[in-house]
mmCIF file of C-alpha atoms in Angstrom:
data_model
loop_
_atom_site.group_PDB
_atom_site.id
_atom_site.type_symbol
_atom_site.label_atom_id
_atom_site.label_comp_id
_atom_site.label_asym_id
_atom_site.label_seq_id
_atom_site.Cartn_x
_atom_site.Cartn_y
_atom_site.Cartn_z
ATOM 1 C CA MET A 167 3.622 113.017 15.272
ATOM 2 C CA SER A 168 6.494 111.653 17.375
ATOM 3 C CA ARG A 169 6.265 107.972 18.244
ATOM 4 C CA PRO A 170 4.945 107.414 21.818
ATOM 5 C CA ARG A 171 7.266 105.788 24.346
ATOM 6 C CA THR A 172 6.378 102.295 25.595
ATOM 7 C CA ARG A 173 7.028 100.397 28.841
ATOM 8 C CA LYS A 174 6.259 96.659 28.725
ATOM 9 C CA GLY A 175 5.254 94.070 31.333
ATOM 10 C CA PRO A 176 4.464 90.325 30.983
ATOM 11 C CA SER A 177 1.128 90.765 29.149
ATOM 12 C CA TRP A 178 0.555 94.483 29.534
ATOM 13 C CA ALA A 179 2.306 97.726 28.773
ATOM 14 C CA ARG A 180 2.072 101.481 29.066
ATOM 15 C CA PHE A 181 2.842 104.065 26.443
ATOM 16 C CA THR A 182 3.128 107.817 26.737
ATOM 17 C CA THR A 183 0.919 109.873 24.442
ATOM 18 C CA THR A 184 2.106 112.930 22.587
ATOM 19 C CA ASP A 185 0.585 115.137 25.311
ATOM 20 C CA GLY A 186 2.541 113.286 28.004
ATOM 21 C CA THR A 187 -0.161 110.991 29.436
ATOM 22 C CA GLU A 188 0.606 107.355 30.269
ATOM 23 C CA ILE A 189 -1.957 104.904 28.888
ATOM 24 C CA PHE A 190 -2.144 101.363 30.251
ATOM 25 C CA TYR A 191 -3.184 98.521 27.949
ATOM 26 C CA LYS A 192 -3.444 94.735 27.855
ATOM 27 C CA ASP A 193 -2.222 92.801 24.833
ATOM 28 C CA TRP A 194 -3.229 89.137 24.678
ATOM 29 C CA GLY A 195 -2.713 86.620 21.884
ATOM 30 C CA THR A 196 -1.680 86.920 18.256
ATOM 31 C CA GLY A 197 -3.497 87.346 14.957
ATOM 32 C CA GLN A 198 -5.912 89.943 13.624
ATOM 33 C CA PRO A 199 -6.271 92.616 16.334
ATOM 34 C CA VAL A 200 -9.542 93.165 18.174
ATOM 35 C CA VAL A 201 -9.275 96.392 20.174
ATOM 36 C CA PHE A 202 -11.751 97.063 22.988
ATOM 37 C CA SER A 203 -12.807 100.441 24.430
ATOM 38 C CA HIS A 204 -14.567 100.384 27.798
ATOM 39 C CA GLY A 205 -17.482 102.363 29.212
ATOM 40 C CA TRP A 206 -17.610 104.961 31.992
ATOM 41 C CA PRO A 207 -16.515 104.715 34.785
ATOM 42 C CA LEU A 208 -14.732 101.369 34.266
ATOM 43 C CA ASN A 209 -11.439 100.182 32.790
ATOM 44 C CA ALA A 210 -9.980 97.460 30.568
ATOM 45 C CA ASP A 211 -10.659 94.735 33.153
ATOM 46 C CA VAL A 212 -14.338 94.753 32.216
ATOM 47 C CA TRP A 213 -13.295 93.233 28.864
ATOM 48 C CA ASP A 214 -11.227 90.342 30.281
ATOM 49 C CA GLY A 215 -13.804 87.733 29.270
ATOM 50 C CA GLN A 216 -13.862 88.951 25.681
ATOM 51 C CA LEU A 217 -10.086 89.416 25.539
ATOM 52 C CA ARG A 218 -9.599 85.809 26.566
ATOM 53 C CA LEU A 219 -12.320 84.672 24.169
ATOM 54 C CA VAL A 220 -10.840 86.296 21.068
ATOM 55 C CA ALA A 221 -7.257 85.370 21.985
ATOM 56 C CA GLU A 222 -8.265 81.711 22.315
ATOM 57 C CA LYS A 223 -9.864 81.904 18.850
ATOM 58 C CA GLY A 224 -6.697 83.101 17.137
ATOM 59 C CA PHE A 225 -7.102 86.871 17.436
ATOM 60 C CA ARG A 226 -5.002 89.469 19.234
ATOM 61 C CA GLY A 227 -7.025 91.099 21.991
ATOM 62 C CA VAL A 228 -6.056 94.603 23.110
ATOM 63 C CA ALA A 229 -7.825 96.783 25.692
ATOM 64 C CA HIS A 230 -6.676 100.030 27.279
ATOM 65 C CA ASP A 231 -7.631 102.069 30.333
ATOM 66 C CA ARG A 232 -8.958 105.416 29.106
ATOM 67 C CA ARG A 233 -6.980 108.414 30.375
ATOM 68 C CA GLY A 234 -7.995 109.221 33.928
ATOM 69 C CA HIS A 235 -9.322 105.675 34.417
ATOM 70 C CA GLY A 236 -7.807 102.552 35.963
ATOM 71 C CA ARG A 237 -4.031 102.343 35.697
ATOM 72 C CA SER A 238 -3.590 105.111 33.121
ATOM 73 C CA GLY A 239 -2.376 108.585 33.996
ATOM 74 C CA GLN A 240 -4.718 111.169 35.462
ATOM 75 C CA PRO A 241 -3.980 114.449 33.679
ATOM 76 C CA TRP A 242 -5.995 117.557 34.480
ATOM 77 C CA GLY A 243 -6.754 118.185 30.820
ATOM 78 C CA GLY A 244 -7.684 116.107 27.813
ATOM 79 C CA ASN A 245 -10.741 114.442 29.311
ATOM 80 C CA HIS A 246 -12.827 114.894 26.188
ATOM 81 C CA MET A 247 -13.990 112.723 23.305
ATOM 82 C CA ASP A 248 -11.589 114.063 20.685
ATOM 83 C CA ARG A 249 -8.601 113.297 22.905
ATOM 84 C CA TYR A 250 -9.999 109.863 23.812
ATOM 85 C CA ALA A 251 -10.154 109.110 20.090
ATOM 86 C CA ASP A 252 -6.635 110.431 19.567
ATOM 87 C CA ASP A 253 -5.345 108.262 22.429
ATOM 88 C CA LEU A 254 -6.905 105.257 20.686
ATOM 89 C CA ALA A 255 -5.244 106.317 17.439
ATOM 90 C CA GLU A 256 -1.871 106.551 19.176
ATOM 91 C CA LEU A 257 -2.384 103.100 20.696
ATOM 92 C CA LEU A 258 -2.989 101.599 17.244
ATOM 93 C CA GLU A 259 0.027 103.453 15.874
ATOM 94 C CA THR A 260 2.268 102.436 18.776
ATOM 95 C CA LEU A 261 1.449 98.766 18.266
ATOM 96 C CA GLY A 262 1.500 99.050 14.470
ATOM 97 C CA LEU A 263 -1.987 97.557 14.236
ATOM 98 C CA GLU A 264 -3.733 97.139 10.883
ATOM 99 C CA ASP A 265 -6.949 95.409 9.792
ATOM 100 C CA VAL A 266 -8.313 96.188 13.257
ATOM 101 C CA ILE A 267 -11.733 95.258 14.620
ATOM 102 C CA LEU A 268 -12.780 98.047 16.996
ATOM 103 C CA VAL A 269 -15.206 97.179 19.802
ATOM 104 C CA GLY A 270 -16.698 99.853 22.051
ATOM 105 C CA HIS A 271 -19.194 99.620 24.898
ATOM 106 C CA SER A 272 -21.200 102.631 26.073
ATOM 107 C CA THR A 273 -18.790 105.602 26.217
ATOM 108 C CA GLY A 274 -16.289 103.349 24.447
ATOM 109 C CA GLY A 275 -18.731 103.143 21.557
ATOM 110 C CA GLY A 276 -18.557 106.918 21.311
ATOM 111 C CA GLU A 277 -14.777 106.672 21.385
ATOM 112 C CA VAL A 278 -14.826 104.207 18.474
ATOM 113 C CA ALA A 279 -17.211 106.382 16.455
ATOM 114 C CA ARG A 280 -15.162 109.521 17.117
ATOM 115 C CA TYR A 281 -11.943 107.679 16.225
ATOM 116 C CA ILE A 282 -13.401 106.871 12.804
ATOM 117 C CA GLY A 283 -14.775 110.385 12.483
ATOM 118 C CA ARG A 284 -11.334 111.898 13.135
ATOM 119 C CA HIS A 285 -8.953 109.262 11.754
ATOM 120 C CA GLY A 286 -10.942 107.314 9.168
ATOM 121 C CA THR A 287 -10.904 103.567 8.566
ATOM 122 C CA ALA A 288 -7.499 103.018 6.959
ATOM 123 C CA ARG A 289 -6.542 100.765 9.897
ATOM 124 C CA VAL A 290 -10.063 99.441 10.534
ATOM 125 C CA ALA A 291 -11.710 96.305 9.114
ATOM 126 C CA LYS A 292 -14.887 96.195 11.208
ATOM 127 C CA ALA A 293 -16.547 97.907 14.173
ATOM 128 C CA VAL A 294 -18.760 96.743 17.040
ATOM 129 C CA LEU A 295 -20.914 99.171 19.041
ATOM 130 C CA LEU A 296 -22.352 97.558 22.184
ATOM 131 C CA GLY A 297 -24.811 99.527 24.316
ATOM 132 C CA ALA A 298 -23.109 102.534 22.768
ATOM 133 C CA VAL A 299 -23.970 106.188 23.401
ATOM 134 C CA PRO A 300 -24.140 107.394 19.743
ATOM 135 C CA PRO A 301 -25.741 109.151 18.085
ATOM 136 C CA LEU A 302 -26.744 111.384 21.052
ATOM 137 C CA MET A 303 -27.806 110.552 24.602
ATOM 138 C CA LEU A 304 -29.134 113.970 25.614
ATOM 139 C CA LYS A 305 -32.790 114.843 25.166
ATOM 140 C CA THR A 306 -33.179 117.846 22.872
ATOM 141 C CA GLY A 307 -35.857 119.328 20.652
ATOM 142 C CA THR A 308 -34.632 117.169 17.780
ATOM 143 C CA ASN A 309 -33.848 114.149 19.984
ATOM 144 C CA PRO A 310 -36.961 113.651 22.142
ATOM 145 C CA GLU A 311 -36.030 110.008 22.852
ATOM 146 C CA GLY A 312 -32.938 111.150 24.738
ATOM 147 C CA THR A 313 -32.297 111.421 28.462
ATOM 148 C CA PRO A 314 -33.056 114.766 30.202
ATOM 149 C CA ILE A 315 -30.081 116.876 31.284
ATOM 150 C CA GLU A 316 -31.301 116.670 34.888
ATOM 151 C CA VAL A 317 -30.289 112.993 34.992
ATOM 152 C CA PHE A 318 -26.692 113.856 34.121
ATOM 153 C CA ASP A 319 -26.713 116.776 36.548
ATOM 154 C CA GLU A 320 -27.696 114.302 39.278
ATOM 155 C CA ILE A 321 -24.750 112.086 38.339
ATOM 156 C CA ARG A 322 -22.376 115.034 38.601
ATOM 157 C CA ALA A 323 -23.864 116.015 41.948
ATOM 158 C CA GLY A 324 -23.442 112.432 43.161
ATOM 159 C CA LEU A 325 -19.786 112.443 42.121
ATOM 160 C CA GLU A 326 -19.172 115.598 44.117
ATOM 161 C CA ALA A 327 -21.117 114.505 47.191
ATOM 162 C CA ASP A 328 -20.322 110.786 47.577
ATOM 163 C CA ARG A 329 -18.929 109.062 44.501
ATOM 164 C CA SER A 330 -18.515 105.763 46.335
ATOM 165 C CA GLN A 331 -22.246 105.535 47.027
ATOM 166 C CA LEU A 332 -23.068 106.784 43.534
ATOM 167 C CA TYR A 333 -21.091 103.959 41.940
ATOM 168 C CA TRP A 334 -22.609 101.342 44.241
ATOM 169 C CA ASP A 335 -26.125 102.547 43.461
ATOM 170 C CA LEU A 336 -25.370 102.750 39.738
ATOM 171 C CA SER A 337 -24.188 99.146 39.639
ATOM 172 C CA GLU A 338 -27.741 97.967 40.349
ATOM 173 C CA SER A 339 -29.377 99.499 37.281
ATOM 174 C CA PHE A 340 -26.233 98.969 35.187
ATOM 175 C CA TYR A 341 -26.687 95.190 35.473
ATOM 176 C CA GLY A 342 -30.472 95.273 35.746
ATOM 177 C CA TYR A 343 -30.509 93.886 39.273
ATOM 178 C CA ASN A 344 -33.350 96.256 40.164
ATOM 179 C CA ARG A 345 -35.732 94.321 37.906
ATOM 180 C CA PRO A 346 -38.187 91.821 39.445
ATOM 181 C CA GLY A 347 -36.732 88.334 39.481
ATOM 182 C CA ALA A 348 -33.272 89.418 38.364
ATOM 183 C CA PRO A 349 -30.521 87.149 39.794
ATOM 184 C CA THR A 350 -28.538 89.740 41.756
ATOM 185 C CA SER A 351 -24.769 89.187 41.854
ATOM 186 C CA GLU A 352 -23.106 91.070 44.670
ATOM 187 C CA GLY A 353 -19.755 90.018 43.228
ATOM 188 C CA MET A 354 -20.477 91.815 39.942
ATOM 189 C CA ARG A 355 -21.629 94.900 41.807
ATOM 190 C CA ARG A 356 -18.478 94.901 43.946
ATOM 191 C CA ALA A 357 -16.309 94.574 40.820
ATOM 192 C CA PHE A 358 -18.132 97.492 39.200
ATOM 193 C CA TRP A 359 -17.608 99.597 42.337
ATOM 194 C CA LEU A 360 -13.908 98.691 42.532
ATOM 195 C CA TRP A 361 -13.229 99.568 38.897
ATOM 196 C CA SER A 362 -15.191 102.793 39.234
ATOM 197 C CA MET A 363 -13.291 103.935 42.324
ATOM 198 C CA GLN A 364 -10.058 103.827 40.300
ATOM 199 C CA VAL A 365 -11.200 106.754 38.142
ATOM 200 C CA GLY A 366 -9.856 110.142 39.109
ATOM 201 C CA LEU A 367 -12.633 112.480 40.189
ATOM 202 C CA LYS A 368 -11.736 115.108 37.573
ATOM 203 C CA ALA A 369 -11.786 112.561 34.739
ATOM 204 C CA ALA A 370 -15.021 111.003 35.995
ATOM 205 C CA TYR A 371 -16.742 114.386 36.238
ATOM 206 C CA ASP A 372 -15.523 115.609 32.846
ATOM 207 C CA CYS A 373 -16.502 112.392 31.107
ATOM 208 C CA VAL A 374 -20.180 112.759 32.048
ATOM 209 C CA LYS A 375 -20.503 115.669 29.629
ATOM 210 C CA GLN A 376 -18.652 113.711 26.962
ATOM 211 C CA PHE A 377 -20.856 110.636 26.962
ATOM 212 C CA SER A 378 -24.088 112.580 27.422
ATOM 213 C CA GLU A 379 -23.808 115.683 25.247
ATOM 214 C CA GLN A 380 -21.529 114.722 22.362
ATOM 215 C CA ASP A 381 -23.273 114.480 19.001
ATOM 216 C CA PHE A 382 -21.917 111.589 16.924
ATOM 217 C CA HIS A 383 -24.069 111.925 13.804
ATOM 218 C CA GLU A 384 -21.174 113.068 11.620
ATOM 219 C CA ASP A 385 -18.899 110.349 13.013
ATOM 220 C CA LEU A 386 -21.436 107.627 12.263
ATOM 221 C CA ALA A 387 -21.775 108.921 8.711
ATOM 222 C CA ARG A 388 -18.053 108.268 8.195
ATOM 223 C CA ILE A 389 -18.221 104.606 9.190
ATOM 224 C CA ASP A 390 -17.740 102.688 5.948
ATOM 225 C CA VAL A 391 -16.866 99.233 7.305
ATOM 226 C CA PRO A 392 -19.185 96.404 8.422
ATOM 227 C CA THR A 393 -20.557 97.298 11.857
ATOM 228 C CA LEU A 394 -22.341 95.241 14.488
ATOM 229 C CA VAL A 395 -24.724 97.363 16.569
ATOM 230 C CA ALA A 396 -25.757 95.388 19.672
ATOM 231 C CA HIS A 397 -28.000 96.585 22.505
ATOM 232 C CA GLY A 398 -30.270 95.314 25.267
ATOM 233 C CA ASP A 399 -33.859 96.493 24.996
ATOM 234 C CA ASP A 400 -34.069 96.998 28.780
ATOM 235 C CA ASP A 401 -30.968 99.185 28.984
ATOM 236 C CA GLN A 402 -31.653 101.710 31.769
ATOM 237 C CA ILE A 403 -28.383 103.598 31.262
ATOM 238 C CA VAL A 404 -28.334 104.135 27.487
ATOM 239 C CA PRO A 405 -31.947 103.580 26.335
ATOM 240 C CA ILE A 406 -32.065 101.744 23.028
ATOM 241 C CA GLY A 407 -34.521 104.153 21.382
ATOM 242 C CA ALA A 408 -32.069 107.043 21.386
ATOM 243 C CA ALA A 409 -29.072 104.857 20.623
ATOM 244 C CA ALA A 410 -28.837 101.575 18.704
ATOM 245 C CA LEU A 411 -32.138 101.873 16.863
ATOM 246 C CA LYS A 412 -30.981 105.189 15.405
ATOM 247 C CA THR A 413 -27.342 104.195 14.921
ATOM 248 C CA ALA A 414 -28.277 101.122 12.906
ATOM 249 C CA LYS A 415 -30.091 103.385 10.435
ATOM 250 C CA LEU A 416 -27.256 105.899 10.217
ATOM 251 C CA VAL A 417 -24.360 103.487 9.613
ATOM 252 C CA LYS A 418 -24.187 102.318 5.999
ATOM 253 C CA ASP A 419 -23.328 98.645 6.582
ATOM 254 C CA ALA A 420 -24.824 97.918 9.991
ATOM 255 C CA THR A 421 -26.195 94.711 11.488
ATOM 256 C CA LEU A 422 -28.519 95.267 14.455
ATOM 257 C CA LYS A 423 -28.707 92.739 17.298
ATOM 258 C CA VAL A 424 -31.244 93.371 20.064
ATOM 259 C CA TYR A 425 -31.131 91.320 23.268
ATOM 260 C CA PRO A 426 -34.653 91.119 24.754
ATOM 261 C CA GLY A 427 -34.676 91.999 28.454
ATOM 262 C CA ALA A 428 -30.936 92.731 28.556
ATOM 263 C CA PRO A 429 -29.542 95.604 30.663
ATOM 264 C CA HIS A 430 -26.606 97.897 29.915
ATOM 265 C CA GLY A 431 -23.953 95.671 31.446
ATOM 266 C CA LEU A 432 -24.217 92.161 30.037
ATOM 267 C CA ALA A 433 -23.715 89.188 32.318
ATOM 268 C CA GLY A 434 -24.778 85.543 32.372
ATOM 269 C CA ALA A 435 -26.897 84.445 29.403
ATOM 270 C CA TYR A 436 -26.878 87.959 27.944
ATOM 271 C CA GLU A 437 -23.094 88.048 27.855
ATOM 272 C CA LYS A 438 -22.973 84.572 26.295
ATOM 273 C CA ALA A 439 -25.363 85.724 23.563
ATOM 274 C CA PHE A 440 -23.198 88.755 22.806
ATOM 275 C CA ASN A 441 -20.015 86.671 22.827
ATOM 276 C CA ALA A 442 -21.521 84.312 20.264
ATOM 277 C CA ASP A 443 -22.564 87.238 18.061
ATOM 278 C CA LEU A 444 -19.153 88.855 18.452
ATOM 279 C CA LEU A 445 -17.326 85.706 17.373
ATOM 280 C CA GLU A 446 -19.649 85.150 14.442
ATOM 281 C CA PHE A 447 -19.158 88.754 13.308
ATOM 282 C CA ILE A 448 -15.366 88.891 13.566
ATOM 283 C CA THR A 449 -14.772 85.491 11.941
ATOM 284 C CA ARG A 450 -17.000 85.872 8.876
#
């Protein structure tokens, strides 16, 4: 594999993958690397709080925009889980990262699992799966706890008809603001909408199939490093029954953390609880 080309800025850079796609990433701090993979349809900015947190604690925080998302390139092809994992592998190689702690939220959790499934754990010390899609989101005969295909078809239809409205509507359940008594933050919803509108339509549409229909059972079986599996039990996007509760049983050395009442996107007290668990996990 030829070494990807890199362009650097003050605290960010871009590198070009072996298939010619530019990937944007942030690189904050020094020390053991903690590399974050974001969910759909967001970008690396969603991890800023955690990047700052780990960098202030003596770690090196790195987060990239998945291809087609944010400030990365928007190729027509390659919007699939294997290529996402390979992009992550090329990022680690480009930066020469070893002893890495991989952290993935939602679709990013699938990316982390697939990375290990395809590339192993030679560079990996630990893994964190937060609200992650593995082992399988889709409802099937052998996965009755999953989400019906009609839900994902509705998302695709919304992308084609009015993606702006789709993202605004999605932000409500993403952060649990549709629950009685929930402290609605319009600022958080606006941020979610802004990040989402930076995704190319092709990449956004293709990624729905990737986070919903990919089976990660074999990938999870290859995880042989300590793994924190964290999930809110009121997650309306990736229901915990088809996700974390199964993943924690499939990963050999897994620690399960369940946040009572927490939605898919963690904010406020829920985010503080996860941050505390994250720090405890990566420092022990």
